[in-house]
Amino acid sequence: MHPIENYLNELELWFLIGVVFLIGLAGLGAVYQQLAIARDRLKYPSRGKHINVDGYWLHFHDMGNGTPTVVIDSGAGGFSLEWMLVAPAVAKFTRVCTYDRAGLGRSQSNGKARTSQQCVNELRTLLAAAGLTPPYLLVGHSFGGMNVRLYTSQYPEEVVGMVLIDPGHEDFHLQCTPERQRKDRQELQLYFWGQIVSVLGLVRLLGSIGLLPMIQKFKSRRLTYTPELRALFTEFEAYWYQSQYCKTVYSELSNLKTSSEQVRTARLRLNIPLIILSRGGRLHLSSHIAEVDARNEEIWHKLQADLVNLSCESIHWIASHSDHHIHLDQPDLVVRAIYDVVKKVRQGRDA
């Protein structure tokens, strides 16, 4: 046999060995991921119940009694566990419901584009399936703030009050700096690749050794959390590492322009009690230089003030010791805002 043919045969052999090795490694990673998911489900039992919504299951948790019923929607990639410092306190004076949007937390993915309109459709179906009836007081954080605004605009007869917690604004991504837009595109790319490799356990592996920016930014602040919140943090991680998580967050973020247009088109001036609770502390999670941060913060707060125009009964509060996740940094302030709106609703009903 010619030496060149020998060399080619050896090259083909090593290539085949390499392919088999990579396939085997991917298979081991997939098995590792599935075993870890099963372990997490046993380690962290569900706090709520699963409700069938059009053929898939959404995780839903309610507690307390009274009206109006408070319904809470989380920010992009968020889930009901975030509200464990808020919901039990709210349950002392009225009924409160938290849930995981499709593909997040303990809810199943349904394969549909994660727009605000889709979230509104699913939430309304979920509330009906859970046996809840209006009136509702809707609470939304960040992207969830856009969702509850759209819900209120489309079903104003069902909603008697709102609390918006550092809510997203439909015009922010049109007005923020090019640096911020570039950073958002980079983050979107991370989630794009994350949705591909998460099924192989790579997101879990990289996150556990501190190489994932979207998880490491929360870990870096762990020492600032209360003991109660630190106890919940490992459970947060279990949901971040699920195979469906990156896929769902990628869909929410990549459809943000569509969601913004949906909210912008449906915007109404309402006649209900509304509290807008905006961050006042410096953002700890930013990767921008201070000057760019300051410009984007100025734009953010200008648009937060614009949301006061959503209702003739609106109040704007500043959470001076919080960044974007006010419900984690100052949960008592969030509970107070909800209580104040509940009180106004009841006073108006009894008048």
XYZ file of C-alpha atoms in Angstrom:
351
model
C 0.000 0.000 0.000
C 1.259 3.447 -0.886
C 2.481 5.551 2.122
C -0.005 8.277 1.294
C -2.844 5.726 1.401
C -1.588 4.517 4.784
C -1.571 8.091 6.044
C -5.118 8.720 4.773
C -6.383 5.505 6.335
C -4.848 6.477 9.673
C -6.351 9.962 9.390
C -9.773 8.498 8.706
C -9.379 6.159 11.667
C -8.455 8.970 14.055
C -11.293 11.093 12.690
C -13.726 8.242 13.312
C -12.365 7.761 16.829
C -12.783 11.490 17.454
C -16.394 11.458 16.237
C -17.228 8.437 18.381
C -15.562 10.088 21.383
C -17.547 13.319 20.915
C -20.812 11.429 20.469
C -20.076 9.437 23.607
C -19.185 12.600 25.508
C -22.403 14.278 24.358
C -24.368 11.220 25.430
C -22.777 11.266 28.867
C -23.545 14.977 29.148
C -27.191 14.406 28.234
C -27.487 11.600 30.803
C -25.811 13.802 33.421
C -28.294 16.608 32.693
C -31.350 14.356 32.970
C -30.128 12.781 36.200
C -29.434 16.229 37.656
C -32.918 17.462 36.698
C -34.488 14.408 38.358
C -32.369 14.988 41.474
C -33.394 18.651 41.637
C -37.089 17.758 41.417
C -36.727 15.403 44.356
C -34.628 17.860 46.329
C -36.981 20.801 45.765
C -40.610 19.627 45.854
C -43.246 21.827 44.260
C -44.843 24.436 46.526
C -47.947 24.768 44.367
C -50.014 22.735 41.942
C -49.914 22.025 38.225
C -52.869 23.094 36.132
C -53.608 21.848 32.630
C -53.767 24.771 30.204
C -54.571 23.735 26.623
C -52.664 20.466 26.913
C -49.597 21.541 28.901
C -49.012 22.177 32.604
C -48.414 25.499 34.316
C -47.194 25.691 37.898
C -49.536 27.780 40.047
C -49.386 28.679 43.732
C -52.021 30.596 45.689
C -52.442 31.394 49.372
C -54.537 33.617 51.617
C -58.120 34.793 51.311
C -59.945 37.962 50.351
C -60.422 40.276 47.404
C -59.100 41.641 45.214
C -56.981 38.642 44.246
C -53.355 39.644 43.728
C -51.772 37.991 40.660
C -47.989 38.321 40.263
C -45.981 38.016 37.030
C -42.166 37.824 37.058
C -39.544 39.461 34.882
C -37.875 37.814 31.869
C -36.580 34.420 32.919
C -38.143 34.806 36.364
C -40.359 32.384 38.228
C -42.636 32.159 41.240
C -39.880 31.234 43.692
C -38.650 34.855 43.543
C -41.783 35.957 45.386
C -41.359 33.819 48.495
C -40.317 36.924 50.455
C -43.442 38.801 49.289
C -46.360 36.422 48.724
C -46.654 34.999 52.289
C -46.821 38.545 53.687
C -49.472 39.571 51.135
C -51.478 36.439 52.009
C -52.014 37.898 55.482
C -54.414 40.498 54.063
C -55.714 39.081 50.752
C -55.484 36.170 48.346
C -52.262 36.121 46.298
C -51.268 33.972 43.322
C -47.889 33.380 41.734
C -47.155 31.218 38.724
C -44.387 30.149 36.351
C -44.802 31.147 32.729
C -44.554 28.319 30.193
C -40.987 26.995 29.980
C -39.862 28.531 33.278
C -39.627 27.168 36.808
C -41.870 24.127 37.131
C -44.086 24.909 34.126
C -43.921 22.959 30.873
C -42.826 24.590 27.651
C -45.429 24.768 24.894
C -43.171 25.730 21.995
C -44.933 29.035 21.310
C -43.139 32.369 20.848
C -42.850 34.076 24.222
C -44.471 37.434 23.522
C -46.472 39.557 25.941
C -49.663 38.690 24.081
C -48.944 34.988 24.406
C -48.288 35.453 28.131
C -51.587 37.329 28.548
C -53.507 34.607 26.721
C -51.962 31.896 28.869
C -52.437 33.769 32.132
C -56.123 34.418 31.489
C -56.680 30.755 30.613
C -54.735 29.693 33.704
C -56.780 31.891 36.045
C -60.006 30.463 34.656
C -58.716 26.887 34.895
C -57.661 27.530 38.508
C -61.193 28.674 39.340
C -60.261 32.295 39.994
C -62.613 35.121 39.149
C -62.080 38.893 39.018
C -61.477 41.398 40.424
C -57.697 41.134 40.109
C -54.876 43.328 41.312
C -52.006 42.672 38.916
C -48.375 42.922 39.986
C -45.609 42.798 37.397
C -41.835 43.029 37.579
C -39.772 44.145 34.554
C -41.048 42.157 31.520
C -43.918 40.986 33.722
C -44.879 44.645 34.104
C -45.416 44.841 30.347
C -47.501 41.672 30.455
C -49.853 42.877 33.190
C -50.234 46.246 31.460
C -51.312 44.483 28.270
C -53.709 42.296 30.249
C -55.231 45.366 31.894
C -55.568 47.200 28.581
C -57.386 44.264 26.999
C -59.524 43.270 29.994
C -59.993 46.488 31.999
C -63.235 45.200 33.521
C -61.262 42.462 35.336
C -58.482 44.591 36.844
C -59.043 47.000 39.742
C -55.443 47.948 40.509
C -51.792 47.458 39.539
C -48.339 47.521 41.107
C -45.482 47.794 38.620
C -42.056 46.903 40.015
C -39.226 48.527 38.034
C -41.316 47.700 34.977
C -40.049 47.419 31.453
C -41.105 50.234 29.146
C -42.011 49.649 25.525
C -39.694 52.461 24.366
C -36.554 51.688 26.359
C -34.880 49.626 23.658
C -35.570 52.401 21.168
C -34.001 55.083 23.346
C -31.134 53.356 25.179
C -27.523 53.873 24.088
C -25.855 51.868 21.287
C -23.571 50.360 23.929
C -26.579 49.008 25.818
C -28.125 47.664 22.618
C -24.870 45.883 21.783
C -24.695 44.419 25.282
C -28.280 43.158 24.942
C -27.413 41.482 21.626
C -24.430 39.787 23.260
C -26.615 38.528 26.091
C -29.120 37.218 23.559
C -26.321 35.281 21.849
C -25.378 33.683 25.164
C -28.927 32.409 25.564
C -28.981 31.266 21.925
C -25.986 29.004 22.458
C -27.192 28.134 25.949
C -30.402 26.632 24.591
C -28.314 24.331 22.383
C -25.738 23.106 24.897
C -27.957 23.031 27.993
C -29.346 19.623 27.002
C -25.779 18.297 27.271
C -25.325 19.614 30.796
C -22.777 22.243 29.736
C -24.787 25.177 31.123
C -25.000 23.389 34.465
C -21.279 22.577 34.418
C -20.157 26.078 33.411
C -22.519 27.712 35.879
C -21.303 25.561 38.756
C -17.691 26.645 38.168
C -18.574 30.312 37.752
C -18.163 30.764 33.989
C -21.700 31.902 33.066
C -22.165 35.712 33.270
C -25.971 35.564 33.624
C -25.662 33.350 36.707
C -22.392 34.672 38.102
C -23.825 38.195 38.380
C -26.321 36.910 40.957
C -23.731 34.782 42.738
C -21.511 37.827 43.152
C -24.222 39.488 45.231
C -25.038 36.472 47.389
C -23.391 37.961 50.487
C -25.700 40.987 50.296
C -28.809 38.811 50.494
C -30.741 38.102 53.666
C -30.285 34.635 55.228
C -33.756 33.697 54.021
C -32.902 34.656 50.452
C -29.540 32.885 50.553
C -31.380 29.717 51.546
C -33.464 30.007 48.369
C -30.520 30.712 46.100
C -29.505 27.106 45.422
C -33.086 26.381 44.394
C -32.918 29.333 41.974
C -29.895 27.684 40.354
C -31.748 24.395 39.919
C -34.289 26.157 37.681
C -31.633 28.103 35.763
C -29.934 24.841 34.810
C -33.036 23.175 33.363
C -32.781 22.376 29.661
C -35.825 24.506 28.816
C -34.635 27.614 30.664
C -32.225 29.144 28.115
C -34.610 28.322 25.275
C -37.478 30.118 26.991
C -35.448 33.173 27.985
C -34.035 33.389 24.467
C -37.586 33.422 23.105
C -38.708 36.099 25.579
C -35.736 38.355 24.799
C -35.700 37.804 21.027
C -39.424 38.667 20.896
C -39.064 41.762 23.069
C -39.589 44.157 20.143
C -42.831 42.382 19.267
C -43.952 42.499 22.893
C -43.107 46.202 23.101
C -45.194 46.929 20.022
C -48.111 44.948 21.461
C -47.982 46.963 24.684
C -47.508 50.270 22.856
C -50.494 49.652 20.568
C -52.814 48.676 23.424
C -51.805 51.461 25.806
C -54.767 53.074 27.580
C -55.205 55.684 30.273
C -56.882 53.924 33.164
C -58.876 54.910 36.191
C -57.514 52.468 38.766
C -55.062 52.722 41.695
C -51.516 52.222 40.426
C -48.151 52.295 42.186
C -44.955 52.328 40.134
C -42.004 51.204 42.231
C -38.694 52.048 40.568
C -35.147 51.203 41.539
C -33.067 53.861 43.222
C -29.836 52.058 44.004
C -26.934 51.785 41.596
C -27.121 48.688 39.413
C -24.657 46.108 40.716
C -25.060 43.840 37.720
C -24.034 46.217 34.965
C -21.040 45.479 32.784
C -20.880 48.957 31.253
C -18.535 51.751 32.144
C -19.968 54.222 34.645
C -20.699 56.951 32.096
C -22.738 54.640 29.871
C -24.511 53.282 32.935
C -25.468 56.783 33.972
C -26.929 57.625 30.544
C -29.018 54.460 30.429
C -30.185 54.971 34.004
C -31.320 58.473 33.095
C -33.320 57.086 30.162
C -34.753 54.296 32.330
C -35.965 56.679 35.024
C -37.403 59.115 32.489
C -39.502 56.281 31.081
C -40.456 55.097 34.575
C -41.853 58.571 35.205
C -43.767 58.351 31.921
C -45.669 55.343 33.278
C -47.289 57.603 35.856
C -49.493 58.726 32.961
C -51.059 55.257 32.733
C -53.660 56.114 35.371
C -55.215 59.175 36.929
C -54.706 57.455 40.314
C -51.000 56.673 40.033
C -48.153 57.146 42.521
C -44.433 56.816 41.813
C -42.180 55.396 44.547
C -38.408 55.071 44.478
C -36.762 52.069 46.161
C -33.617 53.841 47.300
C -31.797 50.685 48.442
C -32.602 48.422 45.514
C -31.464 47.665 42.037
C -33.711 46.027 39.419
C -34.942 43.184 41.677
C -36.734 45.282 44.280
C -38.776 42.307 45.466
C -35.518 40.642 46.537
C -33.713 43.715 47.876
C -36.645 45.424 49.626
C -39.526 42.930 49.790
C -41.228 44.830 52.609
C -41.565 47.855 50.333
C -43.237 45.719 47.653
C -45.648 44.289 50.244
C -46.466 47.811 51.418
C -47.183 48.947 47.842
C -49.536 46.002 47.280
C -51.231 46.635 50.617
C -51.785 50.306 49.783
C -53.420 49.468 46.446
C -55.580 46.755 48.049
C -56.684 49.280 50.666
C -57.597 51.865 48.009
C -59.555 49.290 46.027
C -61.529 48.241 49.107
C -62.194 51.829 50.106
C -63.499 52.596 46.619
C -65.705 49.536 46.682
C -67.171 50.401 50.079
C -67.711 54.075 49.289
